[in-house]
Amino acid sequence: MNERHFLLRNQVALVTGAAQGMGATIAETLAQAGAIVFVADICFDKLETVAATIRTAGGRATAIHLDVTQASDVERATNRMINETGRLDILVNNAGI
């Protein structure tokens, strides 16, 4: 295992705008550091690819369809994370409009 500058073992993270680019890179980096990552975006097909890449590398990732402009989507995603993990430790608001 490579030396890490930071360890986030079992910390729960939500990364919005994670289907590509900077969001995907942030999600992958958090997972490499040991975080349980929920990747969220409106582009679910691309998002599931990011989650699968993280899992293939040995990380833990769940893809969530999320439109950050819709309060009901945000509430649903938050409730899912809390139900599955009991908490949210890291929030990366990367989605852009």
Coordinates of C-alpha atoms in Angstrom, one line a residue:
M1 CA 0.0 0.0 0.0
N2 CA 1.3 3.4 -0.9
E3 CA 2.0 5.9 1.9
R4 CA -0.9 8.3 2.4
H5 CA -0.8 11.9 3.5
F6 CA -4.1 11.5 5.2
L7 CA -6.2 8.5 6.3
L8 CA -10.0 8.6 6.3
R9 CA -10.7 5.1 7.3
N10 CA -14.5 4.5 7.6
Q11 CA -15.3 8.2 7.3
V12 CA -18.5 8.7 5.3
A13 CA -18.2 11.1 2.4
L14 CA -20.7 12.6 -0.1
V15 CA -19.2 14.0 -3.3
T16 CA -21.7 15.9 -5.6
G17 CA -20.8 16.3 -9.2
A18 CA -18.9 13.1 -9.1
A19 CA -19.7 11.6 -12.5
Q20 CA -16.6 13.0 -14.1
G21 CA -13.6 15.4 -13.9
M22 CA -12.7 16.9 -10.5
G23 CA -15.6 15.3 -8.7
A24 CA -14.6 11.8 -9.8
T25 CA -11.0 12.5 -8.9
I26 CA -12.0 13.8 -5.4
A27 CA -14.2 10.7 -4.8
E28 CA -11.5 8.3 -5.9
T29 CA -8.9 10.1 -3.7
L30 CA -11.2 9.9 -0.6
A31 CA -11.8 6.2 -1.3
Q32 CA -8.1 5.5 -1.6
A33 CA -7.7 7.2 1.8
G34 CA -10.3 4.7 3.3
A35 CA -13.5 6.7 3.2
I36 CA -16.9 5.2 2.4
V37 CA -17.9 7.3 -0.6
F38 CA -21.3 8.2 -1.9
V39 CA -20.9 9.6 -5.3
A40 CA -23.8 11.8 -6.5
D41 CA -24.7 13.4 -9.8
I42 CA -27.5 13.8 -12.3
C43 CA -25.6 11.7 -14.9
F44 CA -26.2 8.3 -13.3
D45 CA -24.6 6.1 -16.0
K46 CA -21.3 7.9 -15.8
L47 CA -21.7 8.0 -12.0
E48 CA -22.1 4.2 -11.7
T49 CA -18.8 3.8 -13.7
V50 CA -17.0 6.0 -11.2
A51 CA -18.4 3.9 -8.3
A52 CA -17.4 0.7 -10.0
T53 CA -13.9 2.0 -10.6
I54 CA -13.6 2.8 -6.9
R55 CA -14.9 -0.7 -5.9
T56 CA -12.6 -2.4 -8.4
A57 CA -9.6 -0.6 -6.7
G58 CA -10.8 -2.0 -3.4
G59 CA -12.7 1.1 -2.1
R60 CA -16.3 1.4 -1.0
A61 CA -18.6 3.5 -3.1
T62 CA -22.3 3.9 -3.8
A63 CA -23.8 5.8 -6.7
I64 CA -26.7 8.1 -5.9
H65 CA -28.7 9.9 -8.6
L66 CA -28.9 13.5 -7.2
D67 CA -30.0 16.8 -8.7
V68 CA -28.7 19.4 -6.2
T69 CA -31.2 21.9 -7.4
Q70 CA -34.0 19.7 -6.1
A71 CA -34.6 19.7 -2.4
S72 CA -36.4 16.4 -2.5
D73 CA -33.3 14.8 -4.1
V74 CA -31.0 16.2 -1.5
E75 CA -33.3 15.0 1.3
R76 CA -33.6 11.5 -0.3
A77 CA -29.8 11.2 -0.7
T78 CA -29.1 12.4 2.8
N79 CA -31.7 10.0 4.3
R80 CA -30.1 7.1 2.3
M81 CA -26.7 7.8 3.7
I82 CA -27.9 8.2 7.2
N83 CA -29.9 5.0 7.0
E84 CA -27.0 3.0 5.6
T85 CA -24.1 4.4 7.6
G86 CA -25.6 6.4 10.5
R87 CA -23.7 9.6 9.7
L88 CA -22.1 12.0 7.2
D89 CA -18.5 13.1 8.0
I90 CA -17.3 14.7 4.8
L91 CA -19.3 16.8 2.3
V92 CA -17.8 17.9 -1.0
N93 CA -20.1 20.3 -2.9
N94 CA -18.6 20.0 -6.3
A95 CA -21.7 20.1 -8.5
G96 CA -21.9 23.1 -10.7
I97 CA -24.6 24.7 -12.8

